[in-house]
CSV table of C-alpha atoms in Angstrom, one decimal:
chain,number,residue,atom,x,y,z
A,5,MET,CA,-118.2,-6.7,93.1
A,6,SER,CA,-119.1,-9.3,90.4
A,7,LYS,CA,-119.0,-13.0,90.8
A,8,ILE,CA,-116.8,-14.7,88.2
A,9,LEU,CA,-116.8,-18.3,87.1
A,10,VAL,CA,-113.3,-19.6,86.3
A,11,THR,CA,-113.2,-22.9,84.5
A,12,GLY,CA,-110.0,-24.8,84.9
A,13,GLY,CA,-109.3,-22.5,87.8
A,14,THR,CA,-106.9,-24.9,89.6
A,15,GLY,CA,-104.8,-25.2,86.5
A,16,TYR,CA,-101.7,-23.1,85.6
A,17,ILE,CA,-103.1,-20.0,84.1
A,18,GLY,CA,-106.4,-20.4,85.9
A,19,SER,CA,-104.9,-20.4,89.4
A,20,HIS,CA,-102.9,-17.2,88.7
A,21,THR,CA,-106.0,-15.5,87.3
A,22,VAL,CA,-108.0,-16.5,90.3
A,23,VAL,CA,-105.4,-14.9,92.5
A,24,GLU,CA,-105.5,-11.6,90.5
A,25,LEU,CA,-109.3,-11.7,90.5
A,26,GLN,CA,-109.5,-12.1,94.2
A,27,ASN,CA,-106.8,-9.4,94.7
A,28,ALA,CA,-109.0,-7.1,92.6
A,29,GLY,CA,-112.0,-7.8,94.8
A,30,TYR,CA,-114.0,-10.2,92.7
A,31,ASP,CA,-115.8,-13.2,94.2
A,32,VAL,CA,-114.6,-16.3,92.4
A,33,VAL,CA,-116.2,-19.7,91.6
A,34,ILE,CA,-113.9,-22.4,90.3
A,35,VAL,CA,-115.0,-25.3,88.2
A,36,ASP,CA,-112.3,-28.0,87.5
A,37,ASN,CA,-112.3,-31.7,86.9
A,38,LEU,CA,-108.8,-31.9,88.3
A,39,ASP,CA,-107.7,-33.8,85.2
A,40,ASN,CA,-104.5,-31.9,84.9
A,41,SER,CA,-104.2,-30.1,88.3
A,42,SER,CA,-104.3,-30.6,92.0
A,43,ILE,CA,-106.9,-29.8,94.6
A,44,GLN,CA,-104.1,-28.6,96.8
A,45,ILE,CA,-103.9,-25.5,94.6
A,46,LEU,CA,-107.0,-24.2,96.4
A,47,ASP,CA,-105.0,-24.0,99.6
A,48,GLN,CA,-102.2,-22.3,97.8
A,49,ILE,CA,-104.5,-19.6,96.4
A,50,THR,CA,-106.0,-19.1,99.9
A,51,GLU,CA,-102.6,-18.7,101.4
A,52,ILE,CA,-101.7,-16.0,98.8
A,53,THR,CA,-104.9,-14.0,98.9
A,54,GLY,CA,-106.4,-14.8,102.3
A,55,LYS,CA,-109.6,-15.9,100.8
A,56,LYS,CA,-110.7,-19.4,99.6
A,57,PRO,CA,-112.6,-19.5,96.3
A,58,GLU,CA,-115.7,-21.5,96.0
A,59,PHE,CA,-115.0,-24.8,94.2
A,60,TYR,CA,-116.9,-27.4,92.3
A,61,GLU,CA,-115.3,-30.6,91.0
A,62,LEU,CA,-117.1,-31.0,87.7
A,63,ASP,CA,-116.5,-32.1,84.1
A,64,LEU,CA,-117.9,-29.5,81.7
A,65,CYS,CA,-118.3,-32.2,79.1
A,66,ASP,CA,-121.3,-33.3,81.3
A,67,GLU,CA,-124.0,-31.1,79.9
A,68,ALA,CA,-126.6,-31.8,82.6
A,69,ALA,CA,-124.2,-31.1,85.4
A,70,THR,CA,-122.9,-27.9,83.8
A,71,VAL,CA,-126.4,-26.5,83.2
A,72,ASP,CA,-127.4,-27.4,86.8
A,73,LEU,CA,-124.4,-25.6,88.2
A,74,ILE,CA,-125.0,-22.4,86.3
A,75,ALA,CA,-128.7,-22.5,87.2
A,76,LYS,CA,-127.8,-22.7,90.9
A,77,ASN,CA,-125.5,-19.7,90.6
A,78,PRO,CA,-127.7,-16.9,89.1
A,79,ASP,CA,-125.3,-14.2,90.4
A,80,ILE,CA,-122.4,-15.3,88.1
A,81,SER,CA,-122.0,-12.3,85.7
A,82,GLY,CA,-118.7,-13.3,84.0
A,83,VAL,CA,-116.9,-16.4,82.8
A,84,ILE,CA,-113.2,-16.9,82.1
A,85,HIS,CA,-113.0,-20.2,80.2
A,86,PHE,CA,-109.6,-22.0,80.6
A,87,ALA,CA,-110.8,-25.6,80.8
A,88,ALA,CA,-109.3,-27.4,77.8
A,89,HIS,CA,-106.5,-29.8,76.8
A,90,LYS,CA,-103.6,-27.7,75.6
A,91,ALA,CA,-100.5,-29.7,74.6
A,92,VAL,CA,-99.6,-29.3,70.9
A,93,GLY,CA,-97.6,-32.6,70.6
A,94,GLU,CA,-100.2,-34.7,72.4
A,95,SER,CA,-103.0,-33.3,70.2
A,96,VAL,CA,-101.2,-34.5,67.1
A,97,GLN,CA,-101.1,-38.0,68.7
A,98,LYS,CA,-104.6,-37.9,70.2
A,99,PRO,CA,-106.8,-35.6,68.1
A,100,LEU,CA,-110.2,-37.0,69.1
A,101,LYS,CA,-109.3,-36.4,72.8
A,102,TYR,CA,-108.8,-32.8,72.0
A,103,TYR,CA,-111.9,-32.3,69.8
A,104,ARG,CA,-114.2,-34.1,72.2
A,105,ASN,CA,-113.0,-32.2,75.3
A,106,ASN,CA,-112.4,-28.7,74.0
A,107,PHE,CA,-115.7,-28.5,72.0
A,108,PHE,CA,-118.1,-30.2,74.3
A,109,SER,CA,-117.0,-28.2,77.3
A,110,LEU,CA,-117.4,-24.9,75.5
A,111,ILE,CA,-120.8,-25.7,73.9
A,112,ASN,CA,-122.2,-27.0,77.2
A,113,LEU,CA,-121.0,-23.8,79.0
A,114,LEU,CA,-122.6,-21.5,76.4
A,115,THR,CA,-125.8,-23.6,76.5
A,116,ALA,CA,-125.9,-23.2,80.3
A,117,PHE,CA,-125.9,-19.4,80.0
A,118,ALA,CA,-128.7,-19.3,77.3
A,119,GLY,CA,-131.1,-16.4,78.1
A,120,ARG,CA,-128.7,-14.8,80.6
A,121,GLU,CA,-126.5,-11.8,80.2
A,122,VAL,CA,-122.8,-12.9,80.5
A,123,ASN,CA,-119.4,-11.5,80.0
A,124,PHE,CA,-117.3,-14.3,78.5
A,125,VAL,CA,-113.5,-14.2,78.3
A,126,PHE,CA,-112.1,-17.1,76.2
A,127,SER,CA,-108.6,-18.5,76.5
A,128,SER,CA,-107.4,-18.6,73.0
A,129,SER,CA,-103.9,-19.0,71.5
A,130,CYS,CA,-101.5,-17.6,69.0
A,131,THR,CA,-101.6,-21.1,67.4
A,132,VAL,CA,-104.7,-19.8,65.4
A,133,TYR,CA,-102.2,-17.9,63.2
A,134,GLY,CA,-100.2,-20.9,62.2
A,135,GLN,CA,-97.0,-19.7,60.6
A,136,PRO,CA,-97.8,-16.0,59.9
A,137,ASP,CA,-96.7,-14.3,56.6
A,138,LYS,CA,-95.6,-11.2,58.5
A,139,LEU,CA,-94.2,-10.7,62.0
A,140,PRO,CA,-95.1,-9.4,64.5
A,141,VAL,CA,-98.5,-10.9,63.9
A,142,THR,CA,-101.6,-8.6,64.4
A,143,GLU,CA,-105.2,-9.5,65.2
A,144,GLU,CA,-106.0,-8.8,61.6
A,145,ALA,CA,-103.7,-11.5,60.3
A,146,PRO,CA,-105.5,-14.3,58.4
A,147,VAL,CA,-106.2,-17.4,60.4
A,148,LYS,CA,-104.5,-20.2,58.5
A,149,ARG,CA,-104.9,-23.9,58.6
A,150,ALA,CA,-103.9,-25.0,62.0
A,151,GLU,CA,-100.6,-26.8,62.5
A,152,SER,CA,-102.1,-29.1,65.1
A,153,PRO,CA,-105.5,-30.4,66.4
A,154,TYR,CA,-105.0,-28.2,69.5
A,155,GLY,CA,-104.7,-25.1,67.3
A,156,ASN,CA,-107.7,-26.2,65.3
A,157,THR,CA,-109.8,-26.4,68.4
A,158,LYS,CA,-109.0,-22.8,69.2
A,159,GLN,CA,-109.8,-21.7,65.7
A,160,ILE,CA,-113.2,-23.5,65.6
A,161,ALA,CA,-114.0,-22.4,69.2
A,162,GLU,CA,-113.5,-18.8,68.1
A,163,GLU,CA,-115.8,-19.4,65.2
A,164,ILE,CA,-118.4,-20.8,67.5
A,165,LEU,CA,-118.1,-17.8,69.8
A,166,VAL,CA,-118.4,-15.3,66.9
A,167,GLU,CA,-121.6,-17.0,65.7
A,168,VAL,CA,-123.2,-17.4,69.2
A,169,SER,CA,-122.5,-13.8,70.2
A,170,GLY,CA,-123.7,-12.6,66.8
A,171,ALA,CA,-127.0,-14.5,67.2
A,172,ASN,CA,-127.6,-13.4,70.8
A,173,SER,CA,-126.6,-10.0,72.2
A,174,ASN,CA,-126.6,-11.4,75.8
A,175,TYR,CA,-123.2,-12.9,75.1
A,176,HIS,CA,-120.3,-10.4,75.3
A,177,VAL,CA,-117.1,-12.3,74.3
A,178,ILE,CA,-113.5,-11.3,74.4
A,179,SER,CA,-111.0,-13.8,73.0
A,180,LEU,CA,-107.5,-13.4,74.3
A,181,ARG,CA,-105.0,-14.9,71.9
A,182,TYR,CA,-102.0,-15.4,74.1
A,183,PHE,CA,-98.5,-16.5,73.3
A,184,ASN,CA,-96.4,-18.7,75.5
A,185,PRO,CA,-97.1,-18.3,79.2
A,186,VAL,CA,-94.2,-19.2,81.5
A,187,GLY,CA,-93.0,-18.5,85.0
A,188,ALA,CA,-94.8,-18.6,88.4
A,189,HIS,CA,-96.2,-16.4,91.1
A,190,GLU,CA,-93.7,-14.4,93.0
A,191,SER,CA,-94.6,-16.3,96.2
A,192,ALA,CA,-93.6,-19.5,94.6
A,193,LEU,CA,-96.8,-21.0,96.0
A,194,ILE,CA,-98.4,-21.6,92.5
A,195,GLY,CA,-96.9,-22.3,89.1
A,196,GLU,CA,-97.1,-24.8,86.2
A,197,LEU,CA,-97.7,-28.3,87.5
A,198,PRO,CA,-97.6,-30.7,84.6
A,199,ILE,CA,-98.9,-34.2,85.1
A,200,GLY,CA,-96.3,-36.7,83.8
A,201,VAL,CA,-93.6,-35.5,81.3
A,202,PRO,CA,-94.0,-31.8,80.6
A,203,GLN,CA,-95.1,-30.9,77.1
A,204,ASN,CA,-93.9,-27.3,77.4
A,205,LEU,CA,-90.3,-26.0,77.3
A,206,VAL,CA,-89.9,-24.2,80.6
A,207,PRO,CA,-91.2,-26.9,83.0
A,208,PHE,CA,-89.0,-29.4,81.2
A,209,ILE,CA,-86.1,-27.1,81.7
A,210,THR,CA,-86.8,-26.7,85.5
A,211,GLN,CA,-87.4,-30.4,86.0
A,212,SER,CA,-84.2,-31.2,84.1
A,213,ALA,CA,-82.2,-28.7,86.1
A,214,ILE,CA,-83.4,-30.2,89.4
A,215,GLY,CA,-82.6,-33.7,88.3
A,216,LYS,CA,-86.2,-35.0,87.7
A,217,ARG,CA,-85.7,-35.3,83.9
A,218,GLY,CA,-82.8,-36.1,81.6
A,219,PRO,CA,-81.3,-33.8,79.1
A,220,ILE,CA,-83.5,-31.2,77.3
A,221,THR,CA,-84.2,-31.9,73.7
A,222,VAL,CA,-84.2,-28.8,71.4
A,223,PHE,CA,-86.6,-29.8,68.6
A,224,GLY,CA,-84.6,-28.7,65.6
A,225,ASP,CA,-81.7,-26.2,65.0
A,226,ASP,CA,-82.2,-25.8,61.3
A,227,TYR,CA,-85.2,-23.4,61.2
A,228,ASN,CA,-84.9,-20.0,59.5
A,229,THR,CA,-84.3,-18.2,62.7
A,230,PRO,CA,-81.1,-16.4,64.1
A,231,ASP,CA,-79.9,-19.6,65.9
A,232,GLY,CA,-81.9,-22.2,64.1
A,233,SER,CA,-84.3,-23.0,67.0
A,234,CYS,CA,-88.0,-22.1,67.1
A,235,VAL,CA,-88.9,-18.6,68.3
A,236,ARG,CA,-91.8,-17.8,70.5
A,237,ASP,CA,-93.2,-14.8,72.4
A,238,TYR,CA,-92.9,-15.9,76.1
A,239,ILE,CA,-95.1,-14.0,78.6
A,240,HIS,CA,-95.0,-14.1,82.3
A,241,VAL,CA,-98.1,-15.9,83.6
A,242,VAL,CA,-98.8,-13.1,86.1
A,243,ASP,CA,-98.9,-10.5,83.3
A,244,LEU,CA,-101.2,-12.9,81.4
A,245,ALA,CA,-103.5,-13.3,84.4
A,246,LYS,CA,-103.8,-9.5,84.7
A,247,ALA,CA,-104.9,-9.3,81.0
A,248,HIS,CA,-108.0,-11.3,81.9
A,249,ILE,CA,-108.9,-8.7,84.6
A,250,ALA,CA,-108.5,-5.9,82.0
A,251,ALA,CA,-110.8,-7.8,79.6
A,252,LEU,CA,-113.5,-8.2,82.2
A,253,ARG,CA,-113.4,-4.6,83.1
A,254,ARG,CA,-113.7,-3.6,79.4
A,255,GLN,CA,-116.9,-5.7,79.3
A,256,GLU,CA,-118.3,-4.4,82.6
A,257,GLU,CA,-117.7,-0.8,81.5
A,258,ALA,CA,-119.5,-1.5,78.2
A,259,LYS,CA,-116.5,-0.4,76.2
A,260,MET,CA,-116.6,-3.3,73.6
A,261,SER,CA,-117.2,-2.5,70.0
A,262,GLY,CA,-119.7,-5.2,69.1
A,263,ASN,CA,-120.2,-8.5,70.9
A,264,PHE,CA,-117.0,-10.2,70.0
A,265,GLU,CA,-113.4,-8.8,70.2
A,266,ILE,CA,-109.9,-10.3,69.9
A,267,PHE,CA,-106.7,-9.2,71.6
A,268,ASN,CA,-103.1,-10.5,71.3
A,269,ILE,CA,-101.6,-11.0,74.7
A,270,GLY,CA,-97.8,-11.2,74.7
A,271,THR,CA,-94.7,-9.1,75.1
A,272,GLY,CA,-94.2,-8.3,71.5
A,273,LYS,CA,-90.8,-9.8,71.4
A,274,GLY,CA,-89.6,-13.2,70.2
A,275,SER,CA,-87.1,-15.5,72.0
A,276,SER,CA,-85.6,-18.7,70.6
A,277,VAL,CA,-85.5,-22.0,72.5
A,278,LEU,CA,-81.7,-21.6,72.8
A,279,GLU,CA,-82.1,-18.1,74.1
A,280,VAL,CA,-84.6,-19.3,76.8
A,281,ILE,CA,-82.0,-21.9,77.9
A,282,LYS,CA,-79.3,-19.3,78.1
A,283,ALA,CA,-81.6,-16.9,80.1
A,284,PHE,CA,-82.3,-19.7,82.6
A,285,GLU,CA,-78.7,-20.4,83.1
A,286,GLU,CA,-77.8,-16.8,83.5
A,287,SER,CA,-80.6,-15.9,85.8
A,288,THR,CA,-80.3,-18.9,88.1
A,289,GLY,CA,-76.6,-19.8,87.8
A,290,VAL,CA,-77.6,-23.4,87.0
A,291,LYS,CA,-76.1,-25.1,83.9
A,292,LEU,CA,-78.4,-27.1,81.7
A,293,ASP,CA,-77.7,-30.4,79.8
A,294,TYR,CA,-79.4,-30.2,76.4
A,295,LYS,CA,-79.1,-31.8,73.0
A,296,ILE,CA,-80.4,-31.1,69.5
A,297,GLY,CA,-83.1,-33.4,68.2
A,298,PRO,CA,-85.2,-33.6,65.1
A,299,ARG,CA,-88.1,-31.2,64.4
A,300,ARG,CA,-91.4,-31.9,66.3
A,301,ALA,CA,-94.6,-32.4,64.4
A,302,GLY,CA,-97.0,-29.4,64.8
A,303,ASP,CA,-94.4,-26.8,65.7
A,304,VAL,CA,-94.5,-23.4,64.0
A,305,GLU,CA,-91.1,-22.0,63.1
A,306,GLN,CA,-91.5,-18.6,64.7
A,307,VAL,CA,-94.2,-16.3,66.0
A,308,TRP,CA,-94.5,-13.3,68.2
A,309,GLY,CA,-97.2,-10.8,68.5
A,310,ASP,CA,-98.1,-7.1,67.9
A,311,VAL,CA,-99.7,-6.3,71.2
A,312,SER,CA,-100.4,-2.6,70.6
A,313,LYS,CA,-104.2,-3.2,70.4
A,314,ALA,CA,-104.2,-4.7,74.0
A,315,GLU,CA,-102.1,-1.8,75.2
A,316,ASN,CA,-104.3,0.8,73.6
A,317,GLU,CA,-107.8,-0.6,74.2
A,318,LEU,CA,-107.4,-2.8,77.3
A,319,GLY,CA,-104.9,-0.5,79.0
A,320,TRP,CA,-102.8,-3.6,79.7
A,321,LYS,CA,-99.1,-4.1,79.1
A,322,ALA,CA,-96.7,-6.9,80.0
A,323,GLU,CA,-94.2,-5.8,82.6
A,324,LEU,CA,-92.1,-8.8,83.5
A,325,GLY,CA,-89.1,-10.0,81.4
A,326,LEU,CA,-87.5,-13.3,80.5
A,327,GLU,CA,-85.2,-13.2,83.5
A,328,ASP,CA,-88.3,-12.8,85.8
A,329,MET,CA,-89.9,-15.7,84.1
A,330,MET,CA,-87.0,-18.0,84.6
A,331,LYS,CA,-86.3,-17.0,88.2
A,332,SER,CA,-89.9,-17.5,89.3
A,333,ALA,CA,-90.2,-20.8,87.4
A,334,TRP,CA,-87.0,-22.1,89.2
A,335,ALA,CA,-88.3,-20.9,92.6
A,336,TRP,CA,-91.5,-22.8,92.0
A,337,GLU,CA,-89.7,-26.0,91.0
A,338,ASN,CA,-87.6,-25.8,94.2
A,339,TYR,CA,-90.8,-25.2,96.2
A,340,ILE,CA,-92.6,-28.3,94.8
A,341,LYS,CA,-89.5,-30.4,95.4
A,342,GLU,CA,-89.8,-29.6,99.1
A,343,HIS,CA,-93.6,-29.6,99.1
A,344,PRO,CA,-94.8,-32.3,96.6
A,345,PHE,CA,-98.3,-32.2,95.3
A,346,ASN,CA,-100.6,-35.2,95.1
């Protein structure tokens, strides 16, 4: 079976994808600088799968170190690239941090594979669509001016990948534009582990529910949505992880049409912030303390995806619902309360 490099593999989506890769029989090499994750996640992955992935602590913004690593691993045939800063709100406040990290890491990685055949799965985002004209949004929707520096890094990264794969047929690239990943592994051994105050809704909900944070702020209740709060397509992180396996298999089986493809990865259904809060309360029996605040810079009003292309061409479909997402996130929050991470 192939050896796959997973960048950012101790992070939230990365760790779940490593588990699914190992369960599918792949050998995995993780690269992570541990900037927003914990080395302890390696032990958690090992406990779930019975196999410890190979690990390198390395910053992909270091070109020489990245090129050296890839040169020393000639049997790597595929890459799943997660390593990037990803908080919309922080990117508005610290744009240079996002441009420096997200571009340099990608360019160095592509440079390191120059002259080698490689299957490359890129972690993109629905943020590339901005506020779509039509919903659900399809892969053919125009890419609008990004609402945040984070979204802009995903747009430009995709442009880089289009041009690099167009200039060199050795690069086979699939960009997965996913919506809002939430939830945790059913074992409750891995999940979202934000450093500091969570930038995303669900970990803030679980931390508030367990008493680690104060009231939840709903950023705006005056949007043009059914209940006035922002609407997103929330997808269970395990479903999302499995989409990366489907993308790799499409590449390995030479089923791609051209050297660059894009797929939406979501459930195809939108849920509002207030609906997520209600789903958490109903699925866990825990009441939440929340308040309405002003709108947040960079937030899109509503977006959810048309995922029929992924279903038809990748043979992948989301299977877990909002209740599963909330229950698993809550089980994970309770686990880390009893087993704190460094």
